[in-house]
JSON list of C-alpha atoms in Angstrom, two decimals:
[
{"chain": "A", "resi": 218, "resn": "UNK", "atom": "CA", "xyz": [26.83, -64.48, 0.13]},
{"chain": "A", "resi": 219, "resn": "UNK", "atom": "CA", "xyz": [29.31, -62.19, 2.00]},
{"chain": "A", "resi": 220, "resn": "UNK", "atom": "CA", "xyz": [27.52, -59.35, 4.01]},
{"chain": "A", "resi": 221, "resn": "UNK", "atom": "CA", "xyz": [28.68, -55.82, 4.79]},
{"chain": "A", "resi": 222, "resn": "UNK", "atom": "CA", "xyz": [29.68, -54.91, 8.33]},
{"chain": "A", "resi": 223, "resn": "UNK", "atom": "CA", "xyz": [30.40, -51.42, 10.46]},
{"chain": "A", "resi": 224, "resn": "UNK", "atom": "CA", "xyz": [33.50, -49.82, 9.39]},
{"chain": "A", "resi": 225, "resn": "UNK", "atom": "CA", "xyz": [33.48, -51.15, 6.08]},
{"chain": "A", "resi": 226, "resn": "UNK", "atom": "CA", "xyz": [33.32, -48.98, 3.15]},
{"chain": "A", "resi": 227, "resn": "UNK", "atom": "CA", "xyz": [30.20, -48.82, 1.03]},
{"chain": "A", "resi": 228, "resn": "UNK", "atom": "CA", "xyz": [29.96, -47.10, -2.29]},
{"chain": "A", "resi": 229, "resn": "UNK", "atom": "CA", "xyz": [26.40, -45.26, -3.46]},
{"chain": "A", "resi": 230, "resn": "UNK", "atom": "CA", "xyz": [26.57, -43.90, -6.75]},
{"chain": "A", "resi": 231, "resn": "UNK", "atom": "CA", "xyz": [24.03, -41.40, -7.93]},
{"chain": "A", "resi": 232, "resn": "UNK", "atom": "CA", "xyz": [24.73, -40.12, -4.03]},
{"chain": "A", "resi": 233, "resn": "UNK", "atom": "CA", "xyz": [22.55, -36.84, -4.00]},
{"chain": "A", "resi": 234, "resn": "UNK", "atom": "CA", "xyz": [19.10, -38.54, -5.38]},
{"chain": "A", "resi": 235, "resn": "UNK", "atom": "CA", "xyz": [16.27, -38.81, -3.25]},
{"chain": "A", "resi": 236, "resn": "UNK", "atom": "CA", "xyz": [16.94, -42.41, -2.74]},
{"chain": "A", "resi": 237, "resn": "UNK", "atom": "CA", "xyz": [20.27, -42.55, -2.46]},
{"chain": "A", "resi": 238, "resn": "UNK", "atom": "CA", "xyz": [20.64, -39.72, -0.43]},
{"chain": "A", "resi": 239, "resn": "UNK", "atom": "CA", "xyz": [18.77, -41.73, 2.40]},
{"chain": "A", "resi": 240, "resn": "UNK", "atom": "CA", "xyz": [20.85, -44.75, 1.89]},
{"chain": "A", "resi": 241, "resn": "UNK", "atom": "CA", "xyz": [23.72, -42.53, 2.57]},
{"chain": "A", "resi": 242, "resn": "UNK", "atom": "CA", "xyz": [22.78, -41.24, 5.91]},
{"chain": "A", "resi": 243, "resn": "UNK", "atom": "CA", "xyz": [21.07, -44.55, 6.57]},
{"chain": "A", "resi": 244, "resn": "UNK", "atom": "CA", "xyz": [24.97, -46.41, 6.14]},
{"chain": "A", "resi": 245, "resn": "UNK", "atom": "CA", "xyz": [26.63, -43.48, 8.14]},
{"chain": "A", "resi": 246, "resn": "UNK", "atom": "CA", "xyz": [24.68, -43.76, 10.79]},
{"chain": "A", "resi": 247, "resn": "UNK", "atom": "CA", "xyz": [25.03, -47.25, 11.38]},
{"chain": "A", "resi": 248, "resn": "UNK", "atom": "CA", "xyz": [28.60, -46.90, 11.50]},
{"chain": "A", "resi": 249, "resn": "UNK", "atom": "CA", "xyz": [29.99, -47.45, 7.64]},
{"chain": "A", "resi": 250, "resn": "UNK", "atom": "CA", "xyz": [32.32, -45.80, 5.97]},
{"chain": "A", "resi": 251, "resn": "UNK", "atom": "CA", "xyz": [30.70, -44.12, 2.62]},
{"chain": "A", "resi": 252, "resn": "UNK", "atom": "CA", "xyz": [32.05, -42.90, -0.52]},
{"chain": "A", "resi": 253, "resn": "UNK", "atom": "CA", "xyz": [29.31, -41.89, -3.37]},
{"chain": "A", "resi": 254, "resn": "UNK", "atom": "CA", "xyz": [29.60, -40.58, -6.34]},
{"chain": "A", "resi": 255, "resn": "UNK", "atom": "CA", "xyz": [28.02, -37.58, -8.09]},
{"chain": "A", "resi": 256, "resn": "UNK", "atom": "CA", "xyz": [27.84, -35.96, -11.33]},
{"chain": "A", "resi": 257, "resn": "UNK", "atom": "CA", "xyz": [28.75, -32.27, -10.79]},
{"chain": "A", "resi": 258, "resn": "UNK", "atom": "CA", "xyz": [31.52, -31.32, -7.50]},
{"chain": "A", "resi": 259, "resn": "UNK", "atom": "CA", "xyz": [28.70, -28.47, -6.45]},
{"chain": "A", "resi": 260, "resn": "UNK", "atom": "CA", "xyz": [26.31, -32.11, -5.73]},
{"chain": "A", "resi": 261, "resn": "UNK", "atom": "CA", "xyz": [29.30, -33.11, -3.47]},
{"chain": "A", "resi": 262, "resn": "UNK", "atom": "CA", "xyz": [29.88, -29.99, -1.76]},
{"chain": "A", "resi": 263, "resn": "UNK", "atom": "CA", "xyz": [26.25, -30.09, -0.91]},
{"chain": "A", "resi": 264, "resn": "UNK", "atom": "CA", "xyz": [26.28, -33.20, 0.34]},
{"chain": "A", "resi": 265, "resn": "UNK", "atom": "CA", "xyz": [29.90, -32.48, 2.33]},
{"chain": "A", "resi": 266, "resn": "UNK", "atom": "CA", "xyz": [28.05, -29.73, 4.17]},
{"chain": "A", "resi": 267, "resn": "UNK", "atom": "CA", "xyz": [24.83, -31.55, 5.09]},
{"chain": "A", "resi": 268, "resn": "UNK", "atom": "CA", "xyz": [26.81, -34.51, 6.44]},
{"chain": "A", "resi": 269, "resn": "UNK", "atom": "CA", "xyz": [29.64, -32.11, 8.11]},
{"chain": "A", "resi": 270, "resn": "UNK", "atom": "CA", "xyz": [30.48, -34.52, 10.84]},
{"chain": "A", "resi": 271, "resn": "UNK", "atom": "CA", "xyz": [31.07, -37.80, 8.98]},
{"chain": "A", "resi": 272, "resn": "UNK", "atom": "CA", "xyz": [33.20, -35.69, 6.74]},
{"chain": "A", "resi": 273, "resn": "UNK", "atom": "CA", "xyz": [35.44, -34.59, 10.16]},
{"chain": "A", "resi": 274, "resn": "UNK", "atom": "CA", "xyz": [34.81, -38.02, 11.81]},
{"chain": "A", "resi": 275, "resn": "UNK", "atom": "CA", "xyz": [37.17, -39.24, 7.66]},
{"chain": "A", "resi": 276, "resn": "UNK", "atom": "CA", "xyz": [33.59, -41.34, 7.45]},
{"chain": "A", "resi": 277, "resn": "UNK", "atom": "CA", "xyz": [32.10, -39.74, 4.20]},
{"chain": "A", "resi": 278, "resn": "UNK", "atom": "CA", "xyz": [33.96, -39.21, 0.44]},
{"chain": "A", "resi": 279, "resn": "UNK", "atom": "CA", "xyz": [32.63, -37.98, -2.69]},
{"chain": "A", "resi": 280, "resn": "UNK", "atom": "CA", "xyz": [33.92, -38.81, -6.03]},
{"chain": "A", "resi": 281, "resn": "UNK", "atom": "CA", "xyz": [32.67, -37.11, -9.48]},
{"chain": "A", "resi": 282, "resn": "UNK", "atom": "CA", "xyz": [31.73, -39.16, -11.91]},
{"chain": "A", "resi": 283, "resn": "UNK", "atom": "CA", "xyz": [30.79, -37.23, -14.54]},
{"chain": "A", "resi": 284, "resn": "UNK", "atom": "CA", "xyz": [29.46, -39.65, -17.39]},
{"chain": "A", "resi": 285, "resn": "UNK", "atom": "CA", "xyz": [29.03, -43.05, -15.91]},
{"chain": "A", "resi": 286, "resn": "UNK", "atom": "CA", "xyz": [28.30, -44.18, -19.89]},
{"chain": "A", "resi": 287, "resn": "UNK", "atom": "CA", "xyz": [31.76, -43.62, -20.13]},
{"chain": "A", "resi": 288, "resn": "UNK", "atom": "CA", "xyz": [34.29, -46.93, -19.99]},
{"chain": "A", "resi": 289, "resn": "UNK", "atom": "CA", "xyz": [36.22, -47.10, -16.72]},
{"chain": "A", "resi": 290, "resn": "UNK", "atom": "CA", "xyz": [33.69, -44.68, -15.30]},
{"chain": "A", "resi": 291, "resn": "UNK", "atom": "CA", "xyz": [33.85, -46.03, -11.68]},
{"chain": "A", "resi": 292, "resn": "UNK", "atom": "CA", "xyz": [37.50, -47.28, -11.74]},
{"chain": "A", "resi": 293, "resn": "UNK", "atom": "CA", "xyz": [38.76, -45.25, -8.79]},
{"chain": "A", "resi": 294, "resn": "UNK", "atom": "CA", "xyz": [35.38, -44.92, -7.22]},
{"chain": "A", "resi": 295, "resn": "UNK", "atom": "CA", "xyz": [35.32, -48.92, -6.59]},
{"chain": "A", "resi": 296, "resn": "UNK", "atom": "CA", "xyz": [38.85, -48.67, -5.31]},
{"chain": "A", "resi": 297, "resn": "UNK", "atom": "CA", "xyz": [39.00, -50.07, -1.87]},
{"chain": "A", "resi": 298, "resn": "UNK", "atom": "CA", "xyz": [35.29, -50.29, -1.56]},
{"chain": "A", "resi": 299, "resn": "UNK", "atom": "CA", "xyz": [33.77, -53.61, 0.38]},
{"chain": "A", "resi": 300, "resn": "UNK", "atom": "CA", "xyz": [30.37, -53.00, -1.15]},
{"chain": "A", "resi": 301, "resn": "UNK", "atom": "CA", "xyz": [28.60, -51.35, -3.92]},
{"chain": "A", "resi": 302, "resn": "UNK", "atom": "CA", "xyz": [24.83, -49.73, -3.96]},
{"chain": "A", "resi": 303, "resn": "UNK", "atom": "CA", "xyz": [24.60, -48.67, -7.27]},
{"chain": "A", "resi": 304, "resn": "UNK", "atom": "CA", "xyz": [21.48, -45.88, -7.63]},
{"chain": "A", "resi": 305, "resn": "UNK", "atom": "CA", "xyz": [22.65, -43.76, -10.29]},
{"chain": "A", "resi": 306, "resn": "UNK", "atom": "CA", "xyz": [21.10, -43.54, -13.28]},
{"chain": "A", "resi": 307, "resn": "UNK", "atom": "CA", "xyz": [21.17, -41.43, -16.28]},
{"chain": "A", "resi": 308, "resn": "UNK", "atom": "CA", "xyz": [17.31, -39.54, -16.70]},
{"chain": "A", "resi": 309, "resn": "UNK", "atom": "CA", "xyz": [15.94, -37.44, -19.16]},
{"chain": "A", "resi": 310, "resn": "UNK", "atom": "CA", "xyz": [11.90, -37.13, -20.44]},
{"chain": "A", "resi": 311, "resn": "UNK", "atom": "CA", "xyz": [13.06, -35.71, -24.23]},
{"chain": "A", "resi": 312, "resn": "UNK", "atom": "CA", "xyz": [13.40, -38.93, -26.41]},
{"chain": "A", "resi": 313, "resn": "UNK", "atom": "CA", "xyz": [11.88, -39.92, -29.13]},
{"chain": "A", "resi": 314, "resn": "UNK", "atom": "CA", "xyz": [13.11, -43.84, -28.96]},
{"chain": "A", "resi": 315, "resn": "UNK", "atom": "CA", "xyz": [13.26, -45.83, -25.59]},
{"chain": "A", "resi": 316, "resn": "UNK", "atom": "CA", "xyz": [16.71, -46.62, -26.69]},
{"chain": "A", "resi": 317, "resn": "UNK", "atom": "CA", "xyz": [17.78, -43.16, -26.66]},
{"chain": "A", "resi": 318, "resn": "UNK", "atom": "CA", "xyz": [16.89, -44.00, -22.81]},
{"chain": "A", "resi": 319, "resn": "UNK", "atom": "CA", "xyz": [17.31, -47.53, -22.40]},
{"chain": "A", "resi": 320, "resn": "UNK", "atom": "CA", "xyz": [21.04, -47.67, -23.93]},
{"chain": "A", "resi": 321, "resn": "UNK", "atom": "CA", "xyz": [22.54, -45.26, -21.50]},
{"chain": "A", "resi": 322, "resn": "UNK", "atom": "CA", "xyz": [20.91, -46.82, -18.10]},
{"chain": "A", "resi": 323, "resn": "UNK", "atom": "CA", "xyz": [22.04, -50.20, -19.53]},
{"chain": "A", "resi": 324, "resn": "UNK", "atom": "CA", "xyz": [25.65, -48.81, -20.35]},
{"chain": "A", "resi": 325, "resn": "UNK", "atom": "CA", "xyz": [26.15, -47.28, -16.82]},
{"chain": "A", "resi": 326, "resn": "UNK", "atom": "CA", "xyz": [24.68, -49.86, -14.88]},
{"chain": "A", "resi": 327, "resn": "UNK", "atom": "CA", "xyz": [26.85, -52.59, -16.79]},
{"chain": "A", "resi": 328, "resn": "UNK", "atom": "CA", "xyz": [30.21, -49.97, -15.87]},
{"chain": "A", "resi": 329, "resn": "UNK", "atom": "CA", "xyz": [30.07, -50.94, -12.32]},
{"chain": "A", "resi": 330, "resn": "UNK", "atom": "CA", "xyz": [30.49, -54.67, -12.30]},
{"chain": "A", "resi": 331, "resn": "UNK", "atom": "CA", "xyz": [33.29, -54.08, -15.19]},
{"chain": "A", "resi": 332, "resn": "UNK", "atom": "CA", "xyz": [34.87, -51.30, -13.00]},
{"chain": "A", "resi": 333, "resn": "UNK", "atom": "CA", "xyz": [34.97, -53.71, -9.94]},
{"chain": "A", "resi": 334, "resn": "UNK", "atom": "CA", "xyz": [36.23, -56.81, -11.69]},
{"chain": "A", "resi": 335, "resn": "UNK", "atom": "CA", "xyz": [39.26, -54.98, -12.76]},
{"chain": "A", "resi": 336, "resn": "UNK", "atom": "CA", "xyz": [39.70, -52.85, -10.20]},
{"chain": "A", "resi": 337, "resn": "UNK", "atom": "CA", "xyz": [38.44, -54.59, -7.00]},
{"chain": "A", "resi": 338, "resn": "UNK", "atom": "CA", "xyz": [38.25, -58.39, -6.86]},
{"chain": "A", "resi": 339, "resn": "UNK", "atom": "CA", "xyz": [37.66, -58.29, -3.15]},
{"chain": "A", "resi": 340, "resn": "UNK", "atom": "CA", "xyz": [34.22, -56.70, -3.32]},
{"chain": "A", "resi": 341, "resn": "UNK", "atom": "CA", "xyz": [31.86, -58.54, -1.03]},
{"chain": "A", "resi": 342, "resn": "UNK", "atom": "CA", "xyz": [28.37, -57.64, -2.85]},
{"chain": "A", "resi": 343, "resn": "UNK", "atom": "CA", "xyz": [26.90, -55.19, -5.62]},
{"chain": "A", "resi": 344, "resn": "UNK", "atom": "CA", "xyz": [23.22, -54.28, -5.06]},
{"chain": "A", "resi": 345, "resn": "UNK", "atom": "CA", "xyz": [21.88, -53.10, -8.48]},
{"chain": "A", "resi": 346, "resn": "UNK", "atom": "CA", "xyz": [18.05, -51.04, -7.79]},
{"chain": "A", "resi": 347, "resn": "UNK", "atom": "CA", "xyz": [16.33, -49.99, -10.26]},
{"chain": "A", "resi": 348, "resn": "UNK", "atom": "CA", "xyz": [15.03, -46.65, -11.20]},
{"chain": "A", "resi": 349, "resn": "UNK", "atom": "CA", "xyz": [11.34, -45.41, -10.93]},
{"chain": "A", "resi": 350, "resn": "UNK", "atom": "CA", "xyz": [11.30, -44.87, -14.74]},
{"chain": "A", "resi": 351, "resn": "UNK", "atom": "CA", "xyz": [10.67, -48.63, -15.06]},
{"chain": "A", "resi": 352, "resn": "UNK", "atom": "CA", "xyz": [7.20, -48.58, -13.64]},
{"chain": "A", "resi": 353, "resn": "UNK", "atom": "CA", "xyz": [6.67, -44.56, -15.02]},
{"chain": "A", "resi": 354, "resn": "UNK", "atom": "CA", "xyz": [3.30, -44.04, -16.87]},
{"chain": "A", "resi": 355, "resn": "UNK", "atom": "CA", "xyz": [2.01, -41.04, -17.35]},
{"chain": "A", "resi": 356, "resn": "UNK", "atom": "CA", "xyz": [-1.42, -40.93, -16.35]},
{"chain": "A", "resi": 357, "resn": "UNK", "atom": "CA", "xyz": [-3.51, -38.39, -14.82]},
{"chain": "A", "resi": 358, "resn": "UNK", "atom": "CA", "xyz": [-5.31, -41.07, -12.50]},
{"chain": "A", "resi": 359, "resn": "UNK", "atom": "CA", "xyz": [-3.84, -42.10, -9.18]},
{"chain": "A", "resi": 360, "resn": "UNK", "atom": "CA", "xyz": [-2.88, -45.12, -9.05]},
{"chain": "A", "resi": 361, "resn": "UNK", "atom": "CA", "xyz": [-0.43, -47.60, -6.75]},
{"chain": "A", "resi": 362, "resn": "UNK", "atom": "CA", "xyz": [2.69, -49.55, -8.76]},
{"chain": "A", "resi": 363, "resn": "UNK", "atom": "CA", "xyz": [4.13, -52.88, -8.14]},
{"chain": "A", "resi": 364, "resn": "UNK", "atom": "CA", "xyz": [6.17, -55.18, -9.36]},
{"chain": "A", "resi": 365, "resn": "UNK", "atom": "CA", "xyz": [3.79, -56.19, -12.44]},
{"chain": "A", "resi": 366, "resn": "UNK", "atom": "CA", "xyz": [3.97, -52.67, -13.74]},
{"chain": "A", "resi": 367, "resn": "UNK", "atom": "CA", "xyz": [7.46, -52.53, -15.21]},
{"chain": "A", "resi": 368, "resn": "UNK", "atom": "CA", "xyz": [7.63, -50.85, -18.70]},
{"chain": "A", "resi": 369, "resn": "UNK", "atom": "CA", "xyz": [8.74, -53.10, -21.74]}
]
């Protein structure tokens, strides 16, 4: 499977989450070129500012995507992208029915590879992560998660 290199450009969507946000600076500072997208332009401006130089240096974009739920959400974001790290996820606590939950992660996560086959065949890989509201259980005991602990 094709790799990512320096200089390439990578995109991170979900960009300002506590995740992403390190695999951001992580990719700039070994050299790539990032674009990542967030929901609201204030998110972007933030993250403009806190990465000033990479903006100057024509390393760093940011691209609102407002509803990735939406069809041909990502279509210009995977534009001339080598790789995609896709982090974003829709997350709310106030449902009644997983699905009110579950449909809108699934619907956004399945945008990207749909954005990038019709927009960008020459994509090199798509890293997909999860979200830590697969292993979330409320529970006032501390406890350590793993990969058995997913929620059905």
């Amino acid at each position: 499977m094709p790799t990512a290199h320096p200089d390439d450009t990578v995109l991170v969507t979900g960009a300002n989450g506590y995740i992403p946000i390190w695999v951001f600076r992580k990719l700039l500072e070994k050299g790539y070129n990032v674009r990542g997208t967030v929901q609201k332009a204030e998110k972007g401006e933030y993250l403009k500012q806190y990465f000033e130089s990479y903006v100057e240096q024509g390393k760093l974009e940011i691209v609102v995507v407002e509803d990735i739920t939406k069809e041909g959400a990502f279509d210009e974001a995977v534009k001339g992208v080598n790789t995609i790290e896709h982090m974003a996820s829709p997350f709310h606590e106030n449902v009644d029915d997983p699905e009110e939950f579950i449909g809108p992660v699934v619907d956004g996560t399945l945008r990207i590879p749909k954005s990038a086959l019709k927009n960008n065949r020459a994509i090199k890989r798509i890293v997909i992560t999860s979200s830590c509201a697969a292993v979330i259980n409320v529970t006032s005991e501390a406890r350590t998660f793993s990969e058995r602990d997913g929620n059905e």
